Tab-separated table of C-alpha atoms in Angstrom:
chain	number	residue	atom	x	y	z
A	101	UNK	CA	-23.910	14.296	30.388
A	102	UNK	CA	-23.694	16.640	27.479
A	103	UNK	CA	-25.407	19.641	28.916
A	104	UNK	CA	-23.939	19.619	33.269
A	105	UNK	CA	-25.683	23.478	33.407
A	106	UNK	CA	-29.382	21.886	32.784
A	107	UNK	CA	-28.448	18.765	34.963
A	108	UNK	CA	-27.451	21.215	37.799
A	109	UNK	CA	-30.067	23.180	37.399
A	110	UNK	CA	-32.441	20.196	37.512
A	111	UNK	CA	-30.712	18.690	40.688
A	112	UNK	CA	-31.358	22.013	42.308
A	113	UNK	CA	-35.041	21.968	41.378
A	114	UNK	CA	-35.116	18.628	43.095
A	115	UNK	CA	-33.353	19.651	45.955
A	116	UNK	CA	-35.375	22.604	46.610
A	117	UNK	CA	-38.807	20.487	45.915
A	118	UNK	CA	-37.711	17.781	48.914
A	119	UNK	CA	-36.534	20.631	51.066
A	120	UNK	CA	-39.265	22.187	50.761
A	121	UNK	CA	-41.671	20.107	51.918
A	122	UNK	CA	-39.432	18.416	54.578
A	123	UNK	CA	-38.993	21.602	56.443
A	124	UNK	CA	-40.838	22.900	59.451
A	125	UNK	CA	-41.114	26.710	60.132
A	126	UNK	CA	-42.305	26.922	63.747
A	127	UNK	CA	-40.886	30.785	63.873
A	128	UNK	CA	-42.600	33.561	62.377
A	129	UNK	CA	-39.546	35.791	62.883
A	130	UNK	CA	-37.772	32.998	60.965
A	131	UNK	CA	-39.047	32.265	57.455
A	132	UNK	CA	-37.370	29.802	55.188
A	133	UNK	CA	-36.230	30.838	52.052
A	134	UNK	CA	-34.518	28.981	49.294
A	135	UNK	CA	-33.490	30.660	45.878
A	136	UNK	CA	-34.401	28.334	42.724
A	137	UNK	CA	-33.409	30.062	39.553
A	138	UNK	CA	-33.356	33.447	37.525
A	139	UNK	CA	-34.788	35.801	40.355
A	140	UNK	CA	-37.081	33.375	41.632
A	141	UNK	CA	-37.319	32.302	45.124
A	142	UNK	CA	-39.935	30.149	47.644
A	143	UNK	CA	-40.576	31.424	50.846
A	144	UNK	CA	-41.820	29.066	54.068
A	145	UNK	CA	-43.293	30.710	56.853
A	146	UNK	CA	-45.127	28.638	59.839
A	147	UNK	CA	-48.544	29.062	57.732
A	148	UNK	CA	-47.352	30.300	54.404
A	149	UNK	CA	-45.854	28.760	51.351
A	150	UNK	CA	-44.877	31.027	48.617
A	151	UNK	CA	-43.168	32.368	45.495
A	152	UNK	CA	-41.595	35.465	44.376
A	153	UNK	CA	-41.006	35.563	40.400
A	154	UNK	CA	-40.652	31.655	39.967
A	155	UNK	CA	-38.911	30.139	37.152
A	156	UNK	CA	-38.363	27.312	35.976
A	157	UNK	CA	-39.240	24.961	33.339
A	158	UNK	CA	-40.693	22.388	36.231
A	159	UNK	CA	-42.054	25.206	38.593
A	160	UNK	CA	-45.952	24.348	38.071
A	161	UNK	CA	-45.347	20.962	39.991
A	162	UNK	CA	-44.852	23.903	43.157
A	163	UNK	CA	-48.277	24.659	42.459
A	164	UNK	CA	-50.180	21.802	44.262
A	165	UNK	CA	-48.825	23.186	47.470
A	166	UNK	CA	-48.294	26.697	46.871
A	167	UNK	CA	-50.586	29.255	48.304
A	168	UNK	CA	-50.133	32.458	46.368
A	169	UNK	CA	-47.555	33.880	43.765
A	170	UNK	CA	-45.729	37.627	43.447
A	171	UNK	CA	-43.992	38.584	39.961
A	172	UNK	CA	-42.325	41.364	39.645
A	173	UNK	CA	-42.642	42.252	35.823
A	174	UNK	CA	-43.651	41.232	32.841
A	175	UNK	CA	-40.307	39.868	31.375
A	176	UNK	CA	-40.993	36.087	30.264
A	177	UNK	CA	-37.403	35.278	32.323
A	178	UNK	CA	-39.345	36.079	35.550
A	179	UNK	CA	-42.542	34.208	35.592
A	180	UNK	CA	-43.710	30.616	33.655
A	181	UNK	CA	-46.920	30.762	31.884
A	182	UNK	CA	-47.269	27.042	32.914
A	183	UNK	CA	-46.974	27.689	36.579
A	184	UNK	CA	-49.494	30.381	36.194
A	185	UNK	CA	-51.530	28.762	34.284
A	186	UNK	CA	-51.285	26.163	36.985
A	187	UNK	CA	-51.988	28.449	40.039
A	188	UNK	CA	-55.156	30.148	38.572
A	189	UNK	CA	-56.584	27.023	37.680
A	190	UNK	CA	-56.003	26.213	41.546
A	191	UNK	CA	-57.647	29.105	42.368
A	192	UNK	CA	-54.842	30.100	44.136
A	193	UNK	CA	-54.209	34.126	43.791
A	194	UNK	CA	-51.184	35.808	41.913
A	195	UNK	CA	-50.498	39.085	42.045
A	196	UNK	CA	-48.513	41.324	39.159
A	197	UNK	CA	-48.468	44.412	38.400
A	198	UNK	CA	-49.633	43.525	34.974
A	199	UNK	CA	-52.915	41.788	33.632
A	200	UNK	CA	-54.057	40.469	30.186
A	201	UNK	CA	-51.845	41.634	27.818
A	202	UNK	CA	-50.382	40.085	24.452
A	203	UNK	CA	-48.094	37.833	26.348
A	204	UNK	CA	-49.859	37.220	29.220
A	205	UNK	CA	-53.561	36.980	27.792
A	206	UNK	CA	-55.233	33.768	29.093
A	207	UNK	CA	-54.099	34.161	32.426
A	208	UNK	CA	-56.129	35.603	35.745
A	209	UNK	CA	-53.971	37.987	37.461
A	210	UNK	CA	-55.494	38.990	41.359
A	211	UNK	CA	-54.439	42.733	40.504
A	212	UNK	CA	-52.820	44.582	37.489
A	213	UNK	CA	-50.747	47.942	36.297
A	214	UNK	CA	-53.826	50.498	38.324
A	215	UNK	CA	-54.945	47.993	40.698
A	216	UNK	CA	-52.380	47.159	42.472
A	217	UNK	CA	-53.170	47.148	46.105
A	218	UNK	CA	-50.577	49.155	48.060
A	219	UNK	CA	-51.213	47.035	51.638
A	220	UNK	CA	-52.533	43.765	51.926
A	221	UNK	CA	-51.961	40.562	53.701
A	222	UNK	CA	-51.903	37.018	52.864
A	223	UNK	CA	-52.306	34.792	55.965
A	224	UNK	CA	-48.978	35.397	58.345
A	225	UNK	CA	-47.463	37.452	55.429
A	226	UNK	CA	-48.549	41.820	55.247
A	227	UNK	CA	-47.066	42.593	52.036
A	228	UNK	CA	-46.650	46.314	50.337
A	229	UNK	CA	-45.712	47.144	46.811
A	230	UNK	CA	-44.379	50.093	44.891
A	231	UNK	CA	-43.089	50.375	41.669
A	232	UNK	CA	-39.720	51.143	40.113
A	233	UNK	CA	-37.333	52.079	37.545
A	234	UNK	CA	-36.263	48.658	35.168
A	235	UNK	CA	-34.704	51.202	33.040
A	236	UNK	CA	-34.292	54.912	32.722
A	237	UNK	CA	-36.180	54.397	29.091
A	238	UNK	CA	-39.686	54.956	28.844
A	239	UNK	CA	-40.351	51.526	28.546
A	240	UNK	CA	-38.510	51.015	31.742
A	241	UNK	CA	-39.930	53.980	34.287
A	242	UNK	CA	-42.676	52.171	36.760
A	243	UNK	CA	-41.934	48.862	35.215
A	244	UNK	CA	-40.958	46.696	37.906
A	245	UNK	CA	-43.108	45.974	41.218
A	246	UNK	CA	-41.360	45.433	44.249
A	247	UNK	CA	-42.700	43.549	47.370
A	248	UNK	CA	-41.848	44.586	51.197
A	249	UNK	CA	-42.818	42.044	53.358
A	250	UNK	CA	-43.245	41.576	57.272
A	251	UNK	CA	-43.098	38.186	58.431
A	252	UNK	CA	-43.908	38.752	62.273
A	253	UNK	CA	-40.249	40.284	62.916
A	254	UNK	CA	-38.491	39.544	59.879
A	255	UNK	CA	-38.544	42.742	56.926
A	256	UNK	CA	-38.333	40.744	53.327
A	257	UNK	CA	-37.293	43.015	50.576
A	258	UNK	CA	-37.205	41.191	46.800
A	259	UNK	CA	-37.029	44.287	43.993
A	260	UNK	CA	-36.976	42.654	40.843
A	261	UNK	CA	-35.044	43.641	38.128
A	262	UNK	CA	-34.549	47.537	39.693
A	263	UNK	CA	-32.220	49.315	37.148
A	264	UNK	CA	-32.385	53.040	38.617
A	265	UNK	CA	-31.566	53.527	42.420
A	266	UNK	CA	-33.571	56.492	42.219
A	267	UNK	CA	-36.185	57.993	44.846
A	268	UNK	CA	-38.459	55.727	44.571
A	269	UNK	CA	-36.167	52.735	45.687
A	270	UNK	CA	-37.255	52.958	49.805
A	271	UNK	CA	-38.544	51.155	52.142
A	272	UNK	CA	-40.797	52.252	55.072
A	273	UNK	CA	-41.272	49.068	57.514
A	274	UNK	CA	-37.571	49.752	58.773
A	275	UNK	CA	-34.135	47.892	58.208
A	276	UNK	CA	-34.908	44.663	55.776
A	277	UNK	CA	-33.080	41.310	57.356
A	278	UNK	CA	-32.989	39.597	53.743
A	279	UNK	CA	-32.819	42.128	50.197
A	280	UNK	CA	-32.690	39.913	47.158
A	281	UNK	CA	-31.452	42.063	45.041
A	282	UNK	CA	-30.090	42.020	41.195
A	283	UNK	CA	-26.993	44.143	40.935
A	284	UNK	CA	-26.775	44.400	36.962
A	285	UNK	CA	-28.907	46.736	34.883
A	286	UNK	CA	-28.196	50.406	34.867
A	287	UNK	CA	-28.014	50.611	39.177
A	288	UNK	CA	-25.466	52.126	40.897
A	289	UNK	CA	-24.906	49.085	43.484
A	290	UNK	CA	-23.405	51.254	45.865
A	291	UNK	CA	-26.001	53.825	46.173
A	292	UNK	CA	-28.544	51.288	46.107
A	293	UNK	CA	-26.857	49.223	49.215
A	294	UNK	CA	-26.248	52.512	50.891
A	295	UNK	CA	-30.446	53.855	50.618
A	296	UNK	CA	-31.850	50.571	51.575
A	297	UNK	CA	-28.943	49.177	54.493
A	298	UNK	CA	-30.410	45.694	54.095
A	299	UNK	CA	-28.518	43.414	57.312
A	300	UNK	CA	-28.268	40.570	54.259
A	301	UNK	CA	-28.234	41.331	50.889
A	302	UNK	CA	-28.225	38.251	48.412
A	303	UNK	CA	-27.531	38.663	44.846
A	304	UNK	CA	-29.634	36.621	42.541
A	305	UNK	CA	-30.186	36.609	38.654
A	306	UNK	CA	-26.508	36.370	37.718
A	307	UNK	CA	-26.726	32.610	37.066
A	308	UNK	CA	-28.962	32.035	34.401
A	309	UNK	CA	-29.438	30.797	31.010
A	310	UNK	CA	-31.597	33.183	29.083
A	311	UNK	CA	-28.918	35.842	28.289
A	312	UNK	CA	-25.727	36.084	26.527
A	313	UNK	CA	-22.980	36.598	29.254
A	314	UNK	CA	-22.695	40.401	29.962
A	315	UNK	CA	-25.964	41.372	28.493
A	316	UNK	CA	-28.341	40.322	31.393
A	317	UNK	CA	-26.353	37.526	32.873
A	318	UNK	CA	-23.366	38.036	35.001
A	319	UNK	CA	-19.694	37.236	34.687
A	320	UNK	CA	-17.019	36.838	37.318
A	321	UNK	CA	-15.511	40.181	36.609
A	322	UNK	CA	-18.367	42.106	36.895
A	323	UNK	CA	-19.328	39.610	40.785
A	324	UNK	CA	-15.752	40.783	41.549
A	325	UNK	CA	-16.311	44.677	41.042
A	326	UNK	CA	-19.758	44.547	42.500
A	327	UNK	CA	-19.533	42.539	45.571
A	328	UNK	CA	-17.198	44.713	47.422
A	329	UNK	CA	-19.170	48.121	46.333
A	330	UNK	CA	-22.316	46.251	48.360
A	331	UNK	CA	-20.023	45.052	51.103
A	332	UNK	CA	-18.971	48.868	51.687
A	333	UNK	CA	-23.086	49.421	53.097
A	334	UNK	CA	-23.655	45.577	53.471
A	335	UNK	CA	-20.994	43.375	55.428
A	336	UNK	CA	-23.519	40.362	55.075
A	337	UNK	CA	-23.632	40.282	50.790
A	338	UNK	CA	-23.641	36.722	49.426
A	339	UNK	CA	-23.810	35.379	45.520
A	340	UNK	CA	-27.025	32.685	45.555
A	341	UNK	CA	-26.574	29.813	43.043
A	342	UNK	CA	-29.374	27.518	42.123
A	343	UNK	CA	-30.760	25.602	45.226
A	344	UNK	CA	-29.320	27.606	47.420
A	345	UNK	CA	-31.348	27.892	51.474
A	346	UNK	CA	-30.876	31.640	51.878
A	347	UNK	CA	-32.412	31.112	55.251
């Protein structure tokens, strides 16, 4: 009762959890795709269960019946060190683009920063990466891996926390049905929405409780002046809020 945010956000954990395994995919062109928290969503195909930068303080209890794991960076508000923890014990693979480092140095990671394969498949799921911009700084150039997916019919597109809409932002296995996309950072949301024409584009990362309001997480003035610059390339764009089935 004295903190409704961290209720909600536990309710939504639940709901996803029960959802989750209740639901049948019997259509490859048809995944199922909820979005938990942060950036973090779980994907259900007919043979597939899977994550894409998972977050949450409960998200190792997905582990159990999870079969692999994609983060996008290494920024501690996109991936658990529990849940990781969790999945390599499992033997169950994750891939980063990052491997031991200072903050990520007892966990197995299935590729890292020049290992990164550029093609591969996981069961029903062919999966490419390629790296972007988090920030025009130094720090920020190549940062971020992004992950195009092809789920029989259906073109997946989840870029992280992409701060540049530069060259590098493309796709090459045509029109995505789904981009789950963060439209905060340094990118210019209507340039971005224009390169990649995504048929749905869902905004994520705008309801979290890491960072101060304006600095990382979103407020409704800034939802208000971005929404329509994605609905000029976009007609489809929708604000996800914790729990949410995208699909």
């Amino acid at each position: 009762s004295r903190f409704p945010a961290i209720a909600r956000l536990e309710s939504a954990f639940e709901k996803v959890m029960r959802e989750v395994k209740e639901t049948v995919v019997t259509d490859l062109n048809r995944p199922a795709v909820w979005y938990l928290y942060n950036m973090g969503v779980i994907v259900k195909t007919p043979k597939t269960l899977f994550s894409i930068d998972l977050h949450h303080r409960r998200a190792e209890e997905f582990a159990p019946i999870m079969d692999f794991a994609l983060i996008t960076h290494n920024h501690g508000d996109h991936f658990r060190r529990e849940f990781c923890r969790a999945m390599d014990e499992a033997r169950k693979p994750l891939v980063s683009s990052f491997g031991k480092n200072a903050a990520f140095n007892d966990i197995k990671a299935t590729a890292n920063a020049t290992g990164t394969p550029d093609v591969f498949r996981m069961r029903d799921v062919e999966i490419r990466t390629f790296r972007i911009d988090h920030a025009a700084a130094a720090w920020g150039i190549d940062f971020t891996t992004a992950f195009e997916m092809r789920i029989g019919k259906f073109r997946l597109l989840h870029t992280g926390d992409c701060g540049v809409a530069n060259d590098k932002l493309r796709v090459k296995w045509g029109r995505p049905d789904l981009w789950l996309f963060f439209p905060m950072s340094l990118i210019n949301v209507a340039d971005a929405v224009a390169r990649i024409q995504p048929r749905r584009c869902v905004f994520g990362h705008l309801w979290e409780l890491g960072h101060a309001v304006g600095k990382g997480r979103a407020f409704k003035p800034h939802i208000r002046r971005a929404l329509p610059k994605a609905e000029a390339h976009c007609k489809d764009t929708a604000v996800a809020f914790w729990g949410d089935r995208i699909i």
